[in-house]
Tab-separated table of C-alpha atoms in Angstrom:
chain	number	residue	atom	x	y	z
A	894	UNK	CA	-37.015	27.504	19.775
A	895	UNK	CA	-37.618	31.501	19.918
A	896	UNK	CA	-36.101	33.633	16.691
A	897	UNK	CA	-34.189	34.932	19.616
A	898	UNK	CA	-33.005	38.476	20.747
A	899	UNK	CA	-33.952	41.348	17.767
A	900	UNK	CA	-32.296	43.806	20.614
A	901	UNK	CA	-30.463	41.864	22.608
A	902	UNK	CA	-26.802	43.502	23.788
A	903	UNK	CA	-24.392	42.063	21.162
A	904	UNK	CA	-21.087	41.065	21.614
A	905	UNK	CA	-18.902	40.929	18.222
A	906	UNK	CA	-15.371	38.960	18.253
A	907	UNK	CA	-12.833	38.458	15.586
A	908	UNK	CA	-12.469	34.595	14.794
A	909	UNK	CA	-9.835	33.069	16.801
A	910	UNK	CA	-9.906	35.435	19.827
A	911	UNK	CA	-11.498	35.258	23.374
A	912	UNK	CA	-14.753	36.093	23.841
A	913	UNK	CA	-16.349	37.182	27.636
A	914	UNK	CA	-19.743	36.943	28.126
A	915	UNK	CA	-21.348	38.648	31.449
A	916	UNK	CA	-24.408	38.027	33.438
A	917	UNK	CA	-25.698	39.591	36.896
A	918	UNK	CA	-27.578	37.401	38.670
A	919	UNK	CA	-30.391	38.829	40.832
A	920	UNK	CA	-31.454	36.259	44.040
A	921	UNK	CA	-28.343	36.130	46.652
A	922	UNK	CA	-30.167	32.636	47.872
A	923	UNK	CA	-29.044	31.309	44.062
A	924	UNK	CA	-26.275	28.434	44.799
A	925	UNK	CA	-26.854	26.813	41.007
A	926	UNK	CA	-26.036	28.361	37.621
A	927	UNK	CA	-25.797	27.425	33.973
A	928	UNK	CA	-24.699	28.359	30.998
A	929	UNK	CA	-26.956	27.977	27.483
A	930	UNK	CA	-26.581	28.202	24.426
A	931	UNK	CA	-29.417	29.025	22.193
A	932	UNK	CA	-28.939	29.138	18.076
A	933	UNK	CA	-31.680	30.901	15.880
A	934	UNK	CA	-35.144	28.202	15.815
A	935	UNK	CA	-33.701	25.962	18.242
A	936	UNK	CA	-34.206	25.577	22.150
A	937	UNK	CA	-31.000	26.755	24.424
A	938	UNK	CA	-28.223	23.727	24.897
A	939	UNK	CA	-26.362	23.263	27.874
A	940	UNK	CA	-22.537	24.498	27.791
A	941	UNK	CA	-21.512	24.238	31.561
A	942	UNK	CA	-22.943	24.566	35.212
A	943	UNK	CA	-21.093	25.969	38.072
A	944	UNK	CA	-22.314	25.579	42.278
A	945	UNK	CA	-21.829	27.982	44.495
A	946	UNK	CA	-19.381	26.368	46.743
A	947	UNK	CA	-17.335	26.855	43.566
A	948	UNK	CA	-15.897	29.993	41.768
A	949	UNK	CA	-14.711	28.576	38.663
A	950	UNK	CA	-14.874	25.569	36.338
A	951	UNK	CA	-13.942	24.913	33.308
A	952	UNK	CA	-14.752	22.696	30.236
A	953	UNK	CA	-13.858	22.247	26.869
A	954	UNK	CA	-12.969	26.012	25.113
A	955	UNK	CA	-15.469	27.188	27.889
A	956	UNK	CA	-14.173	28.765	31.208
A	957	UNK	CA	-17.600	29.900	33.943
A	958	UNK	CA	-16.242	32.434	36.415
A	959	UNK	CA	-18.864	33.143	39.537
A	960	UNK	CA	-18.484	35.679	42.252
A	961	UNK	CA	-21.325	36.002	44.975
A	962	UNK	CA	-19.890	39.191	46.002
A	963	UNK	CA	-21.215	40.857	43.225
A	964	UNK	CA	-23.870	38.382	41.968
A	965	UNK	CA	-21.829	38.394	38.984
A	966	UNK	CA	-21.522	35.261	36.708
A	967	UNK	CA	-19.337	35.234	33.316
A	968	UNK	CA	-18.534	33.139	30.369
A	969	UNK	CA	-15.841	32.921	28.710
A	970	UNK	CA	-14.945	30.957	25.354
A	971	UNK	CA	-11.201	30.667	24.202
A	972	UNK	CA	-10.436	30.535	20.453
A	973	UNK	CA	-13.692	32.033	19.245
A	974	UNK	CA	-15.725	29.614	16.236
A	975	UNK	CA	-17.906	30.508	13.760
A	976	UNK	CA	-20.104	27.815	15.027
A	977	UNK	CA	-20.244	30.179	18.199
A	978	UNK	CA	-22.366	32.253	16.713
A	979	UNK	CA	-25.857	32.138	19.230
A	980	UNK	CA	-27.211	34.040	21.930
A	981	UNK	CA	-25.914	32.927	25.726
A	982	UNK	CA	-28.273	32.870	28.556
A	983	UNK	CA	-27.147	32.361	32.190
A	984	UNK	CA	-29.868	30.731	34.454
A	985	UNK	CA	-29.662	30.483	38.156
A	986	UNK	CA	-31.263	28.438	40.696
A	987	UNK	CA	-32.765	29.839	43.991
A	988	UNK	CA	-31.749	27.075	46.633
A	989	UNK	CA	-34.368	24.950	48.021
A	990	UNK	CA	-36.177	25.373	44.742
A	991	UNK	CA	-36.900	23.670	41.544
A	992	UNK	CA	-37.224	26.794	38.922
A	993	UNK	CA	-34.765	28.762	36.635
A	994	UNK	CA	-34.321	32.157	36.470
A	995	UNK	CA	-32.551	32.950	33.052
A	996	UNK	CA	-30.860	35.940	32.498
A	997	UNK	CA	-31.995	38.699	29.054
A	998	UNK	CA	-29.467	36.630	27.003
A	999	UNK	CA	-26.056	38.187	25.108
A	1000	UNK	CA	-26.000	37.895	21.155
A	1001	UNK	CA	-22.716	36.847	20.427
A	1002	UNK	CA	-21.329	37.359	16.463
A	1003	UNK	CA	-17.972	36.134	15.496
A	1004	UNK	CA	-16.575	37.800	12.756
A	1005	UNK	CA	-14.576	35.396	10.252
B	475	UNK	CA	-30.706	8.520	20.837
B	476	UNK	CA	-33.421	10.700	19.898
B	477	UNK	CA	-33.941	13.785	21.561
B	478	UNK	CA	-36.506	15.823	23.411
B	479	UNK	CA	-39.550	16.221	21.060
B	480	UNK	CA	-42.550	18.808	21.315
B	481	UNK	CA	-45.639	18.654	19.132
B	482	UNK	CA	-47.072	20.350	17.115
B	483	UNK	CA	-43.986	22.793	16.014
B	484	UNK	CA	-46.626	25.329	15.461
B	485	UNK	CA	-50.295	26.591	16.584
B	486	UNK	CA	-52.440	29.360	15.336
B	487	UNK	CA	-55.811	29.467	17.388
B	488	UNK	CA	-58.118	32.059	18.358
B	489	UNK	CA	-58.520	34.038	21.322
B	490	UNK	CA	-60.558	31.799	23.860
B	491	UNK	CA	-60.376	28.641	22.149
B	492	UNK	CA	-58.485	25.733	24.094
B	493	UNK	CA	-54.872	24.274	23.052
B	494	UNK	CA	-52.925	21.233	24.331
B	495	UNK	CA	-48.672	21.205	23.484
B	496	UNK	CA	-47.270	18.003	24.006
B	497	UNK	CA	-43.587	16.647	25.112
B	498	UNK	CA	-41.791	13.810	24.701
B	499	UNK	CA	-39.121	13.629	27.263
B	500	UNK	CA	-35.645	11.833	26.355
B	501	UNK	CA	-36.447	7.998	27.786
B	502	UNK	CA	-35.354	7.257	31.068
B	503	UNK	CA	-35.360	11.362	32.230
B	504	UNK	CA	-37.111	11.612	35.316
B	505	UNK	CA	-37.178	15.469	34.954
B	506	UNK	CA	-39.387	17.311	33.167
B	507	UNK	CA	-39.392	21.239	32.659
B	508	UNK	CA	-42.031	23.356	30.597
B	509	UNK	CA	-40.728	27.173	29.818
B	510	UNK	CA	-41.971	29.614	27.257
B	511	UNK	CA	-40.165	32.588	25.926
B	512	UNK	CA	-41.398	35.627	24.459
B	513	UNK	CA	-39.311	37.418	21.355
B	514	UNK	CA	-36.268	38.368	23.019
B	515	UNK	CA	-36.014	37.227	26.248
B	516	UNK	CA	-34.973	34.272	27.947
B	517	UNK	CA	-36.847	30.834	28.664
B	518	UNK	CA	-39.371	31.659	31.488
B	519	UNK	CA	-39.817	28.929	34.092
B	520	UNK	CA	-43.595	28.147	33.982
B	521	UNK	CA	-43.613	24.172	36.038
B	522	UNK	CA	-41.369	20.898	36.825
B	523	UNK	CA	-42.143	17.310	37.267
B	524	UNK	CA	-40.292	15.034	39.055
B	525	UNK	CA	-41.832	11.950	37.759
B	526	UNK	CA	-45.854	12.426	37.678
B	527	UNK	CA	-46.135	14.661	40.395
B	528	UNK	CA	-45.674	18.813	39.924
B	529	UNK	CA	-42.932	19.892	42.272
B	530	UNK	CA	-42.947	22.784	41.884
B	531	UNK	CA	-45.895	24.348	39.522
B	532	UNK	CA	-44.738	28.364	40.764
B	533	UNK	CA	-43.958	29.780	37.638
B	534	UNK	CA	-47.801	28.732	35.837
B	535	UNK	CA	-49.127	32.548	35.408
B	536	UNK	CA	-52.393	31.710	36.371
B	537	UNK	CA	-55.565	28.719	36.619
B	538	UNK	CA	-55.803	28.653	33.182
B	539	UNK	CA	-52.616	27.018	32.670
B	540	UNK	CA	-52.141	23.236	33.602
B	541	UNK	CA	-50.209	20.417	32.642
B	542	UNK	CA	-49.915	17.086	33.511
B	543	UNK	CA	-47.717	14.116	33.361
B	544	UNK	CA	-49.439	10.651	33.844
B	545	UNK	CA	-47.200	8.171	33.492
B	546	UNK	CA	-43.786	10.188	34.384
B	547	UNK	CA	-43.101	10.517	30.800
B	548	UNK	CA	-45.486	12.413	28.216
B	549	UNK	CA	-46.247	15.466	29.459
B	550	UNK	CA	-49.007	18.281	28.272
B	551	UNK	CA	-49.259	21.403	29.053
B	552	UNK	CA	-52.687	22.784	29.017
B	553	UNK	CA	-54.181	26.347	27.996
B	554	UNK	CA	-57.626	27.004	28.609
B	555	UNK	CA	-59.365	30.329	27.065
B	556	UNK	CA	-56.532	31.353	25.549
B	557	UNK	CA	-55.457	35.222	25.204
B	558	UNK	CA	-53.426	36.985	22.552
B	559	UNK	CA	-50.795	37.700	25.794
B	560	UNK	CA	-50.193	33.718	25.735
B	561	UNK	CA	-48.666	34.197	22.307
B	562	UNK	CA	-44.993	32.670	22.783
B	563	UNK	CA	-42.601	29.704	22.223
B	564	UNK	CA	-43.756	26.851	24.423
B	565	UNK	CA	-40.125	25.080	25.307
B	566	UNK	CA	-40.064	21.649	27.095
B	567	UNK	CA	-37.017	20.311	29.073
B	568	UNK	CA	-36.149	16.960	30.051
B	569	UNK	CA	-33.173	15.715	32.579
B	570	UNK	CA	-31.355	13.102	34.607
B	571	UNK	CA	-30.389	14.624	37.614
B	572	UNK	CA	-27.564	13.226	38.934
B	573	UNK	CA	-25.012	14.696	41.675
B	574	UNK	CA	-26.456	17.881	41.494
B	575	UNK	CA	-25.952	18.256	38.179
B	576	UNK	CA	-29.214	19.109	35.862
B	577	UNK	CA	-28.237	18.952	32.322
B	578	UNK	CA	-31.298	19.481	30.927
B	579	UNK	CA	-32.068	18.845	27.178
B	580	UNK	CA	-34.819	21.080	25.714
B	581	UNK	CA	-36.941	20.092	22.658
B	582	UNK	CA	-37.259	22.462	19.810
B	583	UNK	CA	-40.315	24.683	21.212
B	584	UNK	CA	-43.976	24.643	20.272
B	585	UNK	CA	-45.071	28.364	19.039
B	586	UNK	CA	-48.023	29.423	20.139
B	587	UNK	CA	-50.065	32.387	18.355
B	588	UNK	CA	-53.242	33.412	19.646
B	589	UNK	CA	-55.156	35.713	17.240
């Protein structure tokens, strides 16, 4: 994977506390998102998908929040890890289509 | 299980020469996704296969980019007269879509430099 995100926006957290994670999404005819996780050298790993008939789900530590309104999408991660550590892309899927459209990506740092 | 796997990890070639990255989907996924991101930004659709056939091949930049999957599993994506602009990581994707759900499993990138 990419040595990703020299200038990427950074979000820094304390160990331990919440951290939110935002993303605007730019085609209103999107009705599929995701959430990845990409560490330094590796390719991005699936956290958690959302659809648009949906405005939240939730997984394991990880909450995805989605409002069409706004074509905003957010992340958020309870009891922030070291192991958190990464850059977070959202990607979205125009309906009736096959591609991804990922997002600049948000370099998270969680501070021990 | 072993994952998704891209060869080589690395390739340095010259402006105009031609290169061929490889992928090795996870067995079994029916989905295949090629992407390549530039230093800091994010993956960049480029093509996807469902099985051997491109459906959907929107996101190649331009004829000198191809790929092909044969036998619904290896796939190659192709680069002809390459240009210092192609310079990137090459990422490959595989997946099992199943109820809507595409939890796709990319390999660990091919980068490309073009001098």
């Amino acid at each position: 994977g990419e040595s990703v995100g020299l200038h990427l926006p950074t979000l820094s957290v304390q160990e331990g506390d919440n951290s939110i994670i935002n993303c605007a999404y730019s085609n209103s005819a999107s009705d599929y998102f995701i959430w990845y996780k990409q560490e330094s050298g590796k390719g991005p790993q699936f956290i958690i998908d959302i659809r648009s008939n949906m405005d939240k789900r939730q997984g394991q530590r990880v909450t995805v929040l989605l409002n069409k309104t706004v074509k905003h999408l957010s992340l958020q991660i309870a009891a922030t890890q070291p192991g958190d550590s990464a850059v977070y892309f959202c990607a979205e899927n125009p309906s009736g289509t096959y591609k991804y459209i990922f997002g600049t990506g948000t370099r998270l740092k969680v501070l021990a | 299980g072993a994952g998704v796997s891209q060869t080589p990890s690395n390739k340095v070639t010259e402006k105009g020469k031609y290169v061929e990255l490889r992928c090795d989907p996870i067995s079994g996924h029916t989905a295949l996704y090629w992407y390549r991101q530039s230093l800091g930004q994010g993956p960049e659709f480029l093509i996807y296969f469902q099985g051997t056939g491109a459906a959907d091949d929107s996101g190649l930049p331009n004829d000198r980019f191809f790929a092909v999957r044969p036998e619904g599993s290896v796939s190659t994506l192709k680069i002809q007269r390459t240009e210092r602009g192609d310079s990137a990581v090459y990422l490959c994707a595989s997946s099992l879509i199943i109820g809507g759900r595409d939890e796709q499993f990319f390999g660990p990138g091919t980068r490309l430099t073009v001098l």
